């Protein structure tokens, strides 16, 4: 409503493949560019909300006409968790490659 998020229920957004994006309301989009796209971010200064953001970065797939999701990054609790197509079984934690599973911020964040 007017660009303001209100918690109503749980929902899921996705960034997968070459590249397919699905919004929280179920709408689908394909972006072939190589930009970093913001999937979700918390803009409210409400102290009850934990500030966070989720971004996805596309990479060209052999030519400039087609791309795919290379990384998804989550910023929360002062950490940046990066999931990469190239790091199977690992995630980046503040730019350090780390084996899964990962628990941070006194158990508040688990990957």
XYZ file of C-alpha atoms in Angstrom:
111
model
C 0.000 0.000 0.000
C 1.669 3.210 -1.211
C 5.129 1.598 -1.065
C 4.829 0.699 2.617
C 5.211 -2.937 3.644
C 2.858 -4.257 6.278
C 3.312 -7.738 7.749
C 0.247 -9.740 6.792
C 1.578 -13.276 6.458
C 4.636 -15.230 5.394
C 5.560 -15.084 1.713
C 8.377 -16.166 -0.581
C 10.241 -14.461 -3.397
C 12.695 -16.265 -5.694
C 15.643 -15.648 -8.007
C 16.659 -18.788 -9.937
C 17.991 -20.014 -13.243
C 18.416 -17.953 -16.364
C 17.146 -15.690 -14.612
C 13.638 -16.128 -13.333
C 12.378 -13.861 -10.550
C 9.139 -14.365 -8.634
C 7.791 -11.601 -6.398
C 6.115 -12.051 -3.010
C 2.721 -11.761 -4.699
C 3.574 -14.547 -7.182
C 4.278 -12.427 -10.268
C 7.092 -13.716 -12.504
C 9.739 -11.712 -14.361
C 12.835 -12.539 -16.427
C 15.765 -10.085 -16.411
C 18.646 -10.726 -18.827
C 20.816 -7.856 -17.600
C 23.841 -8.261 -15.346
C 22.790 -5.811 -12.670
C 22.412 -6.445 -8.978
C 18.692 -6.563 -8.233
C 17.194 -5.839 -4.811
C 14.689 -8.591 -4.012
C 13.666 -7.234 -0.616
C 14.872 -4.678 1.887
C 13.629 -3.254 5.150
C 13.319 0.527 4.936
C 11.270 1.127 8.076
C 13.060 2.516 11.127
C 10.702 0.642 13.439
C 12.934 -0.701 16.259
C 10.841 -3.901 16.358
C 12.027 -4.812 12.840
C 15.433 -6.331 12.081
C 17.027 -4.365 9.196
C 17.915 -6.686 6.297
C 18.199 -6.869 2.521
C 18.381 -9.587 -0.120
C 19.990 -8.942 -3.511
C 20.660 -11.091 -6.576
C 23.434 -10.600 -9.140
C 23.112 -11.859 -12.707
C 26.003 -12.934 -14.959
C 26.081 -13.365 -18.741
C 25.803 -16.943 -19.979
C 28.340 -16.998 -22.811
C 26.767 -14.066 -24.679
C 25.150 -10.751 -23.851
C 21.624 -11.907 -24.741
C 21.206 -14.427 -21.911
C 22.157 -14.305 -18.228
C 21.663 -16.355 -15.058
C 21.589 -15.728 -11.308
C 25.223 -15.890 -10.142
C 24.844 -14.903 -6.477
C 22.224 -14.104 -3.874
C 23.347 -12.027 -0.884
C 21.592 -11.520 2.426
C 22.607 -8.656 4.719
C 21.367 -8.951 8.307
C 22.711 -8.619 11.869
C 25.873 -6.943 10.519
C 26.736 -9.964 8.339
C 26.640 -10.476 4.586
C 25.861 -14.062 3.556
C 26.494 -14.782 -0.142
C 25.203 -17.887 -1.890
C 27.028 -18.524 -5.164
C 26.351 -20.848 -8.061
C 30.061 -21.697 -7.950
C 30.381 -22.629 -4.250
C 28.442 -25.863 -3.732
C 28.128 -26.716 -0.027
C 29.575 -23.368 1.039
C 28.453 -19.788 1.533
C 30.389 -16.564 1.835
C 30.208 -15.069 5.312
C 31.521 -11.506 5.206
C 33.585 -12.473 2.107
C 35.048 -15.620 3.725
C 34.105 -18.976 2.160
C 32.527 -21.126 4.872
C 31.220 -24.715 4.861
C 27.540 -25.242 5.670
C 25.802 -25.216 8.084
C 26.521 -21.765 9.536
C 25.132 -20.236 12.737
C 25.780 -16.565 13.540
C 24.653 -13.801 15.891
C 24.080 -16.076 18.890
C 21.845 -18.411 16.879
C 19.608 -15.690 15.416
C 20.919 -16.453 11.923
C 21.226 -20.001 10.582
C 22.092 -21.051 7.045
